[in-house]
Coordinates of C-alpha atoms in Angstrom, one line a residue:
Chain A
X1 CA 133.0 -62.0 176.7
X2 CA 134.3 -64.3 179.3
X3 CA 135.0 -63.1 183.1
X4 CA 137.0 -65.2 185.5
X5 CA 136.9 -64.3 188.8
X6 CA 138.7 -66.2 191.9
X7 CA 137.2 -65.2 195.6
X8 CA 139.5 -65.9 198.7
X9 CA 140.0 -65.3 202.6
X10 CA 139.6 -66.8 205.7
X11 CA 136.7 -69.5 206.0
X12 CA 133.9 -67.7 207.8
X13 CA 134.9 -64.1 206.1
X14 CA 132.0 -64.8 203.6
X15 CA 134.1 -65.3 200.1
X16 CA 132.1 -68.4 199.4
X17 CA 128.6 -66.4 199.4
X18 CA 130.2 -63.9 197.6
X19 CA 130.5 -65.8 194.9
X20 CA 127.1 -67.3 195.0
X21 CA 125.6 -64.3 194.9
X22 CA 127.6 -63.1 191.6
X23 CA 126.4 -66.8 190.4
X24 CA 122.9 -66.3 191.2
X25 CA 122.4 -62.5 189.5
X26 CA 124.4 -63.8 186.3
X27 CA 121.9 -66.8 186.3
X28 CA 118.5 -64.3 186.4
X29 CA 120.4 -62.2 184.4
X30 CA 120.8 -64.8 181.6
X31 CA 124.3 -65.3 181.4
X32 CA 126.2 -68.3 181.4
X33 CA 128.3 -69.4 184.5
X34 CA 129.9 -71.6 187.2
X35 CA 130.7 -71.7 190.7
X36 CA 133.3 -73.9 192.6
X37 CA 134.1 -73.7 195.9
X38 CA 137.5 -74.8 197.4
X39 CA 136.3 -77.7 199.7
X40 CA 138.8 -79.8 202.4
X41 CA 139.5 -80.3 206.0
X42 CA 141.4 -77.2 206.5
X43 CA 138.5 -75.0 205.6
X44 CA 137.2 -73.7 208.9
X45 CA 140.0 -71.2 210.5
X46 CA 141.8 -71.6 207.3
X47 CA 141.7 -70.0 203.7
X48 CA 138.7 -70.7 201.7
X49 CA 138.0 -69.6 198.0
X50 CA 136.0 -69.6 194.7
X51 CA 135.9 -69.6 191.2
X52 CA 133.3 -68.1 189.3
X53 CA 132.8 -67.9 186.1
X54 CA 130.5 -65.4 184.1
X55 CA 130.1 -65.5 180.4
X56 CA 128.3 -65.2 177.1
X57 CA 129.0 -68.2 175.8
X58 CA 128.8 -72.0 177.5
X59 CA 131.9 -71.9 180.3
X60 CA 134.4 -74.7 179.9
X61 CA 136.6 -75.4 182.6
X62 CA 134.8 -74.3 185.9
X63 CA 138.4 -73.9 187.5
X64 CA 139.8 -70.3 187.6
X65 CA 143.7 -70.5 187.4
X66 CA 144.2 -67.3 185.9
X67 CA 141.5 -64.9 187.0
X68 CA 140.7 -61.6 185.2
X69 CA 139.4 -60.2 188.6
X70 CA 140.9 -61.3 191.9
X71 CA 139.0 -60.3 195.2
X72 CA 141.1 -61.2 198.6
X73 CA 139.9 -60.7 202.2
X74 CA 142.9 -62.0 203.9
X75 CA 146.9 -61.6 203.4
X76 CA 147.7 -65.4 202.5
X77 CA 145.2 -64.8 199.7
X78 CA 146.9 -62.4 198.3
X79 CA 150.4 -63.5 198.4
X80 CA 149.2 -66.5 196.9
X81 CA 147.1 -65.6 194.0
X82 CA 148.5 -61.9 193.3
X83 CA 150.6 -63.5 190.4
X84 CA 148.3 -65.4 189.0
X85 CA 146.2 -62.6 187.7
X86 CA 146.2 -62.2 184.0
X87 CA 147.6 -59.0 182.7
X88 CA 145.1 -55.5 183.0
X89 CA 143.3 -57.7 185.6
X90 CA 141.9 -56.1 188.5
X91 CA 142.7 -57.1 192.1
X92 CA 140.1 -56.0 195.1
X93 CA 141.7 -55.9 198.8
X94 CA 140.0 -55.9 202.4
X95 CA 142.8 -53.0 203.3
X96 CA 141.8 -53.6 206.6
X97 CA 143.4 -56.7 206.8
X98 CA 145.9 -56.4 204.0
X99 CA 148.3 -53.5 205.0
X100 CA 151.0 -54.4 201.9
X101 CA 150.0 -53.1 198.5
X102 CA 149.5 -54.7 195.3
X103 CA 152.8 -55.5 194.0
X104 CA 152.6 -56.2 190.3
X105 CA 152.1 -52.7 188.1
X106 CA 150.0 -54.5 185.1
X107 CA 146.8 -54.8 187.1
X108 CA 144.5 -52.2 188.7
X109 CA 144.4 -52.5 192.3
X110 CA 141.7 -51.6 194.5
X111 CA 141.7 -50.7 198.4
X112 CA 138.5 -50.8 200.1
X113 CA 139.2 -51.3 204.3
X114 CA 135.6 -53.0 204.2
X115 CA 136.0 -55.0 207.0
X116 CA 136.6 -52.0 209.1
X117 CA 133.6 -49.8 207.1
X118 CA 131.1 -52.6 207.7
X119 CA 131.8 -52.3 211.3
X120 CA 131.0 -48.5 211.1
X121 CA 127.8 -49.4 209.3
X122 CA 127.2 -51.7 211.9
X123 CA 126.9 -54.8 209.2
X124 CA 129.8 -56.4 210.8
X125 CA 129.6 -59.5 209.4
X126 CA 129.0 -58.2 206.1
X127 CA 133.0 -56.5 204.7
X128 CA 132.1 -59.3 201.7
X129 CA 129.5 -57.5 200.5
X130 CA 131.2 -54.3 200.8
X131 CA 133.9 -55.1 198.6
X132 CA 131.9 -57.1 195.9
X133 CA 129.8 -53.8 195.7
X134 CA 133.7 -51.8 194.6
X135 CA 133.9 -55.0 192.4
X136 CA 131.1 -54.8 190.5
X137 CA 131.5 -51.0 189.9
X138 CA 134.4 -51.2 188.8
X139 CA 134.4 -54.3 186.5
X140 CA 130.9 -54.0 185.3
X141 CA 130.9 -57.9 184.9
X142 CA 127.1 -57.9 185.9
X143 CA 124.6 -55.0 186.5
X144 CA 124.2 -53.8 189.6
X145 CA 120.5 -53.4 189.4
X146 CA 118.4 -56.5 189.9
X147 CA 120.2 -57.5 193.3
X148 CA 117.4 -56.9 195.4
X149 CA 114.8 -59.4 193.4
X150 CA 117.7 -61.6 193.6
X151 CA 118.0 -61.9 197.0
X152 CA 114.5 -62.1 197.3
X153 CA 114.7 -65.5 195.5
X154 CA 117.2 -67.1 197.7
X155 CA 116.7 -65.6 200.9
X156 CA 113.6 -67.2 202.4
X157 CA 110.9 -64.7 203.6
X158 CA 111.7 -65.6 207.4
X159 CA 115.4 -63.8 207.1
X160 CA 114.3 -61.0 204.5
X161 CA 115.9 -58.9 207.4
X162 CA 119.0 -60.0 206.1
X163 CA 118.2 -58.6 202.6
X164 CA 118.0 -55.2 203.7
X165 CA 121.7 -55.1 205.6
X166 CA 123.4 -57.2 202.5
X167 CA 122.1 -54.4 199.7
X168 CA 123.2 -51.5 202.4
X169 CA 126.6 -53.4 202.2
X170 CA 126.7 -53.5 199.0
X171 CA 125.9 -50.1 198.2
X172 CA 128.7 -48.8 200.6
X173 CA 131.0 -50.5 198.4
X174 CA 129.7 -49.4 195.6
X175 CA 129.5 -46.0 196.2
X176 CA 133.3 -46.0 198.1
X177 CA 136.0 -44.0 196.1
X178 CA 139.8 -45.1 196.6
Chain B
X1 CA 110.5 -75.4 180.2
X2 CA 110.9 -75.2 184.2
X3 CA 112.8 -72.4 185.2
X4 CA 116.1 -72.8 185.8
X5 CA 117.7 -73.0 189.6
X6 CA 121.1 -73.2 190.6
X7 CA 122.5 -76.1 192.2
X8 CA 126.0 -77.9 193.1
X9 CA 125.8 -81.3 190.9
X10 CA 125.7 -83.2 194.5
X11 CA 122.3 -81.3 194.9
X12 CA 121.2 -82.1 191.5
X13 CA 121.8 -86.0 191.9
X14 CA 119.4 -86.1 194.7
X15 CA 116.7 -84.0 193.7
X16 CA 116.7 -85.7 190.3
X17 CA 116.6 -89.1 191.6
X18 CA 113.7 -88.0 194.0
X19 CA 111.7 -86.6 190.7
X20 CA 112.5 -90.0 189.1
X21 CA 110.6 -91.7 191.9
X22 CA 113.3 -92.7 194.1
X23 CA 111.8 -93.2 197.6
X24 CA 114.7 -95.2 199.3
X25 CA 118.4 -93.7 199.9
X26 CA 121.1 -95.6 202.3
X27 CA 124.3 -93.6 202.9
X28 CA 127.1 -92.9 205.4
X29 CA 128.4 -89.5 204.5
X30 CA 132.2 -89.3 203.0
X31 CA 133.6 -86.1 201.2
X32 CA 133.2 -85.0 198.5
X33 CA 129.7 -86.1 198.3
X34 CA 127.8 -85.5 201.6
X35 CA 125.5 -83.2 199.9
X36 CA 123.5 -86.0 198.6
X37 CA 123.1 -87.3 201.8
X38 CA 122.3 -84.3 203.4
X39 CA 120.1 -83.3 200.7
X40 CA 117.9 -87.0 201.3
X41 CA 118.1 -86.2 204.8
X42 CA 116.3 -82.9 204.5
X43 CA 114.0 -84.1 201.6
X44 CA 112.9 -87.6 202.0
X45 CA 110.7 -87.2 205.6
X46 CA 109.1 -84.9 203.7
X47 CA 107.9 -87.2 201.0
X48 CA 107.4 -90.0 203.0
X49 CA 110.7 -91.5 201.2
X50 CA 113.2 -93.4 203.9
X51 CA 116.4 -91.6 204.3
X52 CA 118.5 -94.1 206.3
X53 CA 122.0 -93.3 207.6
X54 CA 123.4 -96.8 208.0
X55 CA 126.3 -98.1 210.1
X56 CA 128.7 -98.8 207.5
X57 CA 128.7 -98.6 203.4
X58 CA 128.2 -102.1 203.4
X59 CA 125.1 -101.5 205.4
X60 CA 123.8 -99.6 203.3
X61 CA 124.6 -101.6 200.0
X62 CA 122.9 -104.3 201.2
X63 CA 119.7 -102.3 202.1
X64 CA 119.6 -101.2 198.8
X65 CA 119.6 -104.9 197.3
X66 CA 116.6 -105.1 200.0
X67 CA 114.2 -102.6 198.5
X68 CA 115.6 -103.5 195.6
X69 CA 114.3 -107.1 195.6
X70 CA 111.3 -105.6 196.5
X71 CA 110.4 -103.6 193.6
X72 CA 111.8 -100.2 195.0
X73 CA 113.6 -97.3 193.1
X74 CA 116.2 -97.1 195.2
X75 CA 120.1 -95.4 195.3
X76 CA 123.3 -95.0 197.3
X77 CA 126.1 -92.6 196.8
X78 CA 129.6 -92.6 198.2
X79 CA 133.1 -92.0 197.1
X80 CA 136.1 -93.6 196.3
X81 CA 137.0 -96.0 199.5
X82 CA 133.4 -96.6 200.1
X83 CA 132.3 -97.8 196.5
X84 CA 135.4 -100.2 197.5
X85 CA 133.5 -101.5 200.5
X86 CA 130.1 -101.1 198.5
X87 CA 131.6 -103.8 195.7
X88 CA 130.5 -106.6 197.4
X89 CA 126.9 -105.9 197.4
X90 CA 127.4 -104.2 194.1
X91 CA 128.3 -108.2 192.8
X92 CA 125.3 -109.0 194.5
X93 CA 123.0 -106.5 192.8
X94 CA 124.5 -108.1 189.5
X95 CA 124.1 -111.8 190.6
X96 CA 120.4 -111.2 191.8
X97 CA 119.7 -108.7 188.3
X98 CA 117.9 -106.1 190.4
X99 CA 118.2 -102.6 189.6
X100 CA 119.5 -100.0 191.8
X101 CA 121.5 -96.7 191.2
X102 CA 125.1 -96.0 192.9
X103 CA 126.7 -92.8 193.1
X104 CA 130.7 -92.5 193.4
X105 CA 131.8 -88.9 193.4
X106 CA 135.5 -89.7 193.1
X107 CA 138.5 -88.6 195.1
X108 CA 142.0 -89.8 194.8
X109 CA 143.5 -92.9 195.9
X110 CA 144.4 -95.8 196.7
X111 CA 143.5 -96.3 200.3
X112 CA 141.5 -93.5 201.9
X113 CA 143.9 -91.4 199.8
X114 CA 142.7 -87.7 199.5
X115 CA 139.8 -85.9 199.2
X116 CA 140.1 -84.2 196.0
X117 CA 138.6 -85.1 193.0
X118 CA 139.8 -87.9 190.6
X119 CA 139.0 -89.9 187.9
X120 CA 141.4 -93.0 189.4
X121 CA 137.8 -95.2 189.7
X122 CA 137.5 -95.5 186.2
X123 CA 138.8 -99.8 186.4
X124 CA 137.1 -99.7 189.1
X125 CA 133.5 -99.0 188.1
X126 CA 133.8 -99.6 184.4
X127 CA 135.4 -103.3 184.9
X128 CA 133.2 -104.2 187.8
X129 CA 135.0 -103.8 191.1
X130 CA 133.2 -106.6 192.6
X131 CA 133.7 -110.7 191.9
X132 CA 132.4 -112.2 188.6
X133 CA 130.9 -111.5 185.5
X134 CA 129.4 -108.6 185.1
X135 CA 128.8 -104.7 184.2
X136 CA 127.3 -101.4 185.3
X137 CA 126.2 -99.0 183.5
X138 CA 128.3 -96.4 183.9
X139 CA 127.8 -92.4 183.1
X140 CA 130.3 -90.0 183.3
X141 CA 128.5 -86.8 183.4
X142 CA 130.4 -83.7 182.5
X143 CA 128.0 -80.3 184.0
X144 CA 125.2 -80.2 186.9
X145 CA 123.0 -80.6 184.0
X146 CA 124.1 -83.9 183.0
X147 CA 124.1 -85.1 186.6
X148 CA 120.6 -84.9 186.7
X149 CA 119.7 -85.9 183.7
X150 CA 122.1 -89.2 183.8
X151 CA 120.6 -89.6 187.3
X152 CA 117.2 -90.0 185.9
X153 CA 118.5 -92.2 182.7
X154 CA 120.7 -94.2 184.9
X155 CA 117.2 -95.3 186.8
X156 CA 115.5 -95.7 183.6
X157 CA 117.7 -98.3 182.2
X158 CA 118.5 -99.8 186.3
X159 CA 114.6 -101.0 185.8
X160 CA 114.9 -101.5 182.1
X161 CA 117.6 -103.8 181.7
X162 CA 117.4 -105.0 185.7
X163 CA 121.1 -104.3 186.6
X164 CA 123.2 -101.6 188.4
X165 CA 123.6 -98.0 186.9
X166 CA 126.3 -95.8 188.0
X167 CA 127.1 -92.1 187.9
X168 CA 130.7 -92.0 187.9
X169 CA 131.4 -88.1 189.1
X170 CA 134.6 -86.6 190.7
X171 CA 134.8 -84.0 193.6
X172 CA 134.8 -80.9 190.8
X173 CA 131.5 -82.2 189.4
X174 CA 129.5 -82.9 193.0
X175 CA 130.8 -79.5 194.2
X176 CA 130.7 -77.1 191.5
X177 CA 127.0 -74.8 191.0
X178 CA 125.9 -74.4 187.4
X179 CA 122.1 -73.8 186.6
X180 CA 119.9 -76.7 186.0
X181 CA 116.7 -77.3 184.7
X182 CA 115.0 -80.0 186.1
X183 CA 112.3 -80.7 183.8
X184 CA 112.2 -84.3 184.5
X185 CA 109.6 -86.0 182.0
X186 CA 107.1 -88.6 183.3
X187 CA 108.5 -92.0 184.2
X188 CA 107.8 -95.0 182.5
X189 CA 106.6 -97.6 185.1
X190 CA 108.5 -101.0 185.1
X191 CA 106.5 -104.0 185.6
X192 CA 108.6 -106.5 188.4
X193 CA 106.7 -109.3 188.2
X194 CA 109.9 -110.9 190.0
X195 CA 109.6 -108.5 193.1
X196 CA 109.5 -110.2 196.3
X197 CA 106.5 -108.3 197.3
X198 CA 104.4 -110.9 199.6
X199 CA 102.4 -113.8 197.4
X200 CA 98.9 -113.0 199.0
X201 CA 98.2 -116.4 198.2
X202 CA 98.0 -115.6 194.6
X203 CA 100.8 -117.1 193.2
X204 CA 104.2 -118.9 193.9
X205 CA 107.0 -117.7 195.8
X206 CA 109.3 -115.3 194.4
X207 CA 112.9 -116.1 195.4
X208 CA 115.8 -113.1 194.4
X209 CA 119.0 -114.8 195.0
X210 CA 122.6 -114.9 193.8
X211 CA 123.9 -118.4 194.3
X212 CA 123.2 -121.2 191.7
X213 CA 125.3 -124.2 192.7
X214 CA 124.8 -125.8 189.5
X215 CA 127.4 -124.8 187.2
X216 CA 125.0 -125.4 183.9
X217 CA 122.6 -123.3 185.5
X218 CA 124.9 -120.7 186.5
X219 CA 126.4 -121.0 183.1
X220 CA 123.3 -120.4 181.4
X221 CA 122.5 -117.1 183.7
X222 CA 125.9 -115.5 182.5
X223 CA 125.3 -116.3 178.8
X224 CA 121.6 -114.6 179.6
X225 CA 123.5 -111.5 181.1
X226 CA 125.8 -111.1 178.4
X227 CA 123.2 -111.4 175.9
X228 CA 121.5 -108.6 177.2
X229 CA 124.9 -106.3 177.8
X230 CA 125.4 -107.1 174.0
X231 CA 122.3 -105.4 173.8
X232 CA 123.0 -102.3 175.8
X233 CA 126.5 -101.8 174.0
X234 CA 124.2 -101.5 170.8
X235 CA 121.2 -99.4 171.7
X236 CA 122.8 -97.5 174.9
X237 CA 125.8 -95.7 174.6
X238 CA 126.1 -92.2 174.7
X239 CA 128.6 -89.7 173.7
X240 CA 129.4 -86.2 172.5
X241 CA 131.7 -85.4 169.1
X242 CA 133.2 -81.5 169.7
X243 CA 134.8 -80.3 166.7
X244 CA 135.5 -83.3 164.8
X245 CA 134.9 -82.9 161.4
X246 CA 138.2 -82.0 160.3
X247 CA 140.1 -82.7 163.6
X248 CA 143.8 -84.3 162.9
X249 CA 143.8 -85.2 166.8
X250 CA 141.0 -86.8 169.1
X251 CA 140.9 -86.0 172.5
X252 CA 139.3 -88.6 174.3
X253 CA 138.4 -86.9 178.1
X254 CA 134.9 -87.1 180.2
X255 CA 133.7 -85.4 183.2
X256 CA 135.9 -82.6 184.6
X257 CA 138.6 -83.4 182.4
X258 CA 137.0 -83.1 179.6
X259 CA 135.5 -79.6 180.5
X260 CA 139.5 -78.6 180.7
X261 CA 140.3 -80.1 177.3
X262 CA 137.5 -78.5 176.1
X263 CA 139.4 -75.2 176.9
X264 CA 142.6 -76.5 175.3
X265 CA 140.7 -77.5 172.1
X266 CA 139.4 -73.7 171.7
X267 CA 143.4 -72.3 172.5
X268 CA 144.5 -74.9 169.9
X269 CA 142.1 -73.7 167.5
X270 CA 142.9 -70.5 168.0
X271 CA 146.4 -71.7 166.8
X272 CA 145.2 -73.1 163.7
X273 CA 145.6 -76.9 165.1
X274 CA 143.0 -78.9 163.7
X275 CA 141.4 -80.7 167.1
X276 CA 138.5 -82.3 168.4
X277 CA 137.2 -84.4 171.1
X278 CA 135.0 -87.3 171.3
X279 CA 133.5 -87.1 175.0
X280 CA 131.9 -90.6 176.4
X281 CA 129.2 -90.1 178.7
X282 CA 128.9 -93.7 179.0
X283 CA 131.7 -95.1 179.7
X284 CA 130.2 -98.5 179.5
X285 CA 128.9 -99.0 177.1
X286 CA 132.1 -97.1 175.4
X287 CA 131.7 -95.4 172.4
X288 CA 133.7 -98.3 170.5
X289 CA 132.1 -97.5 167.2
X290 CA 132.6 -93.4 166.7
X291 CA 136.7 -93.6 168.2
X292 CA 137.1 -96.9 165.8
X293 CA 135.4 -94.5 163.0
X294 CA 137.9 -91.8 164.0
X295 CA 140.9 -94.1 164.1
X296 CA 140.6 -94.3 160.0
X297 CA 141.1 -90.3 160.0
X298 CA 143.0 -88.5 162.5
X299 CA 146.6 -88.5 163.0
X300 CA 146.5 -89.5 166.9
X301 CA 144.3 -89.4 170.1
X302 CA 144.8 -87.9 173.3
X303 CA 143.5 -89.3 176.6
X304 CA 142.9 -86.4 179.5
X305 CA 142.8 -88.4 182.4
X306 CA 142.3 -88.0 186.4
X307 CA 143.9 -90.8 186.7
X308 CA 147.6 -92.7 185.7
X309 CA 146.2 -93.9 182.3
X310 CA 142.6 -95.9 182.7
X311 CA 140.5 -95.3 180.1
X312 CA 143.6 -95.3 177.6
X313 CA 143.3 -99.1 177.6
X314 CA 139.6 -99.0 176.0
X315 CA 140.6 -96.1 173.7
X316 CA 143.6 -98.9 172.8
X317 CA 141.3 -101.7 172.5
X318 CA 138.5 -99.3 170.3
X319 CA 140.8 -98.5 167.8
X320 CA 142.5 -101.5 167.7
X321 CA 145.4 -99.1 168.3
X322 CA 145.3 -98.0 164.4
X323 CA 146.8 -94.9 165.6
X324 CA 149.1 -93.6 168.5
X325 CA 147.3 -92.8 171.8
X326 CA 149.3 -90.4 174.3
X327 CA 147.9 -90.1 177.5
X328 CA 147.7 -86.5 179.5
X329 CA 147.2 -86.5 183.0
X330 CA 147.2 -85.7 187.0
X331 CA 146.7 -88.2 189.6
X332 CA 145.9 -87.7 193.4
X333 CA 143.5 -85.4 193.2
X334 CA 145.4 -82.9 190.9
X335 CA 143.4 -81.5 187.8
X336 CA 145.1 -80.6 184.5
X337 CA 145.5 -77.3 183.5
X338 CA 144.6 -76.5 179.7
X339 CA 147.9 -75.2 179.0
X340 CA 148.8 -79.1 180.0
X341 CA 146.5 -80.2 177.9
X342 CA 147.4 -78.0 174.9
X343 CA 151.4 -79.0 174.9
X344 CA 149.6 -83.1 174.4
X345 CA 147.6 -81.4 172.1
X346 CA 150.1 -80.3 169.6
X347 CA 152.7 -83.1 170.5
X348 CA 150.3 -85.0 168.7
X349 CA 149.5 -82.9 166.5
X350 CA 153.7 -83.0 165.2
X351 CA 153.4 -87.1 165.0
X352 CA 153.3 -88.1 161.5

């Protein structure tokens, strides 16, 4: 079993974390992955994404043209990479930001408005979270039990504040039904 | 076994090379491989290594042959238009046979070109770059993994063999996170009896210098040079054979692109196409003797370049061009995709 999953948005929105933090819990949990960021000039105030792949077996190619599971925080992203998705894919949206729906009728689209819900939660810089929690639910690429020892190995002890509002976002997205 | 942490393979350069001993780094940041830099930067103080951010990359080269001369383990990193203005001092290095290590973490080119990665270095740092007679030691590594582990090999055989190692990476490979184990092993200490390390009185001066104005002398240094590069393309060279037992085509990629051909080779499979890939990870030495090998049984090769057809010429040369070799590539910082890869594949795969 082999999951490719492509992250994108706005540089700042969080997508690259995102899917660091997907990397790091496949690591403790044993799996096989990779992680590659976009990188370039046009990063900061522009689109940013990342490919991560999660897997049984040793991962090839580390790029993700043709994602199983798409997750897009800004509109660009997903006029860009909508068609791109591989057939019964599933496509997450930041509805908050993305007011047009998913287009193509051969992959399961999400809505989460979780830029606007982490605002309500008061984690406002945390919608990324929100809407990898609805990703993991509903794609079941990695458990979501085990996230809090994982941040506790890469957040140092100094910011464990952080930990606490990151699982709170997750869970919101986890728990949200479309 | 140490436990294994995730890292991008610019991370994993320069935490290896500090496990291996290295204590000296001279830089000047360029994309796509600041991380190593930054990583020295945070690190070294720490260790009481020298981090040094120099005014130029030919600054820095030329610090490098300075604590090389004296004995140091010592590396620089850059990418594609710096290695250019890091050649000189790279000829240098050769002409003085101290060891050092040099990073390039290619992007596309010519000129300051791009900043996405490439394999367009490959003449470049394979066939010198810099005046003379001479070679690197080149890896091409093709995971984090391998960056760290080449990193420490490439210092081992710097001090070894008393010449310049290279890790010839691409953007994809210093930016991409895999996990790493960094169990480096103890490292074997190099006497430098040539070190220019102060005489205390004890003993003559050491001199480490490249010019020899008599031409029988400097004769005689080349033919020592090449004696022992005839030994490195013996005992060194490195590779990886994926799927070749029965393969009717040979892909020939490394780094990045080989990762994507590796992806074809599994689709083509899938197809019933009988395909392998034999995946240098030195690219010199080149595996010469396992693609000559080949040559006597498959149908055709396939090159997977980052590049406009480099390392074609020593797949050529290597098989003495018994059998066709069809070249599959991107150029400018444009990767291949594996449905690219697989069309060369089985267009190969139709030559009889």
């Amino acid at each position: 079993m082999t999951t490719q999953i492509l992250i994108a948005g706005f540089g700042g929105q969080g997508v690259l974390f995102a899917g660091k933090l997907l990397a790091y819990k496949g690591m403790y949990d044993g799996k096989e992955l990779s992680w590659l960021p976009s990188y370039g000039p046009e990063m900061r105030g522009g689109t940013a994404n990342c490919s991560v792949i999660i897997s049984d077996t040793p991962v090839g190619s580390p790029i993700v043209d043709k994602p199983d599971v798409l997750m897009v925080m800004n509109l660009p992203s997903l006029d860009k990479y909508e068609n791109a998705v591989n057939a019964g894919g599933k496509i997450f949206v930041d509805s908050s930001f993305i007011e047009r729906k998913v287009e193509r009728s051969d992959v399961d689209a999400y809505y989460v408005p979780a830029t606007k819900m982490a605002a309500e939660a008061g984690v406002p810089t945390l919608a990324n979270m929100i809407l990898l929690g609805k990703l993991l639910k509903e794609t079941k690429v990695l458990d979501f039990e085990g996230l809090e020892g994982v941040f506790k190995k890469i957040v140092s002890a100094k910011r464990a504040d952080l930990i606490d509002a990151n699982l709170k976002a997750l869970e919101i997205g986890y728990n949200y039904k479309d | 076994m140490a436990e294994k942490v995730l890292m991008k393979g610019n991370e994993a350069i320069a935490e290896a090379a500090i496990l291996a001993g290295c204590r000296h780094y001279f830089g000047y940041p360029i994309t796509p491989q600041t991380e190593i830099a930054a990583y020295m930067a945070k690190r070294m103080p720490k260790i009481d290594g020298t981090f040094l951010q120099a005014e130029s990359e030919v600054a820095a080269i030329n610090m490098v042959i300075g604590v090389a001369a004296a004995g140091g383990r010592v590396m620089t990193s850059s990418s594609s238009p710096g290695i250019s203005l890091k050649s000189e001092g790279i000829s240098y290095l050769a002409g003085c046979d101290l060891p050092a290590l040099v990073i390039n973490v290619q992007r596309g080119g010519p000129g300051l070109g791009g900043i996405q990665p490439s394999q367009s270095d490959y003449f470049q740092c394979v066939k010198g770059g810099g005046h003379g007679d001479y070679r690197n030691i080149v890896f091409a590594p093709a995971s984090v993994q391998e960056m760290a582990d080449m990193t420490v090999r490439g210092f081992e055989l710097a001090d070894k063999y008393r010449m310049v190692s290279m890790i010839l990476a691409d953007g994809t490979m210093g930016q991409m996170m895999e996990p790493v184990s960094l169990d480096i092993p103890e490292q074997k200490k190099y006497d430098k009896p040539w070190a220019v390390t102060g005489t205390k009185m004890e003993r003559k001066h050491n001199i480490v210098n490249s010019l020899s104005l008599i031409p029988e002398e400097l004769e005689q240094q080349n033919f020592d040079r090449f004696a022992k590069y005839a030994q490195i393309e013996e005992n060194e060279v490195l590779y990886e054979e994926y799927m070749m037992e029965d393969a009717e085509v040979c892909v020939v990629a490394y780094g990045i692109a080989a990762r994507v051909a590796k992806n074809a080779i599994v689709a083509a499979r899938a197809q019933g196409v009988k395909v392998g890939m034999i995946r240098p990870i030195t690219l010199w030495p080149f595996p010469k003797k396992v693609l000559n090998a080949a040559a006597d049984k498959v149908k055709a090769f396939v090159t997977v370049e980052m590049s406009m057809g480099q390392m074609i010429e020593d797949v050529e040369l290597a098989t003495r061009c018994k059998k066709p070799v069809l070249l599959c590539n991107r150029a400018g910082g444009m990767i291949p995709t594996p449905e690219q890869v697989l069309a060369k594949i089985n267009e190969a795969g139709g030559i009889n």
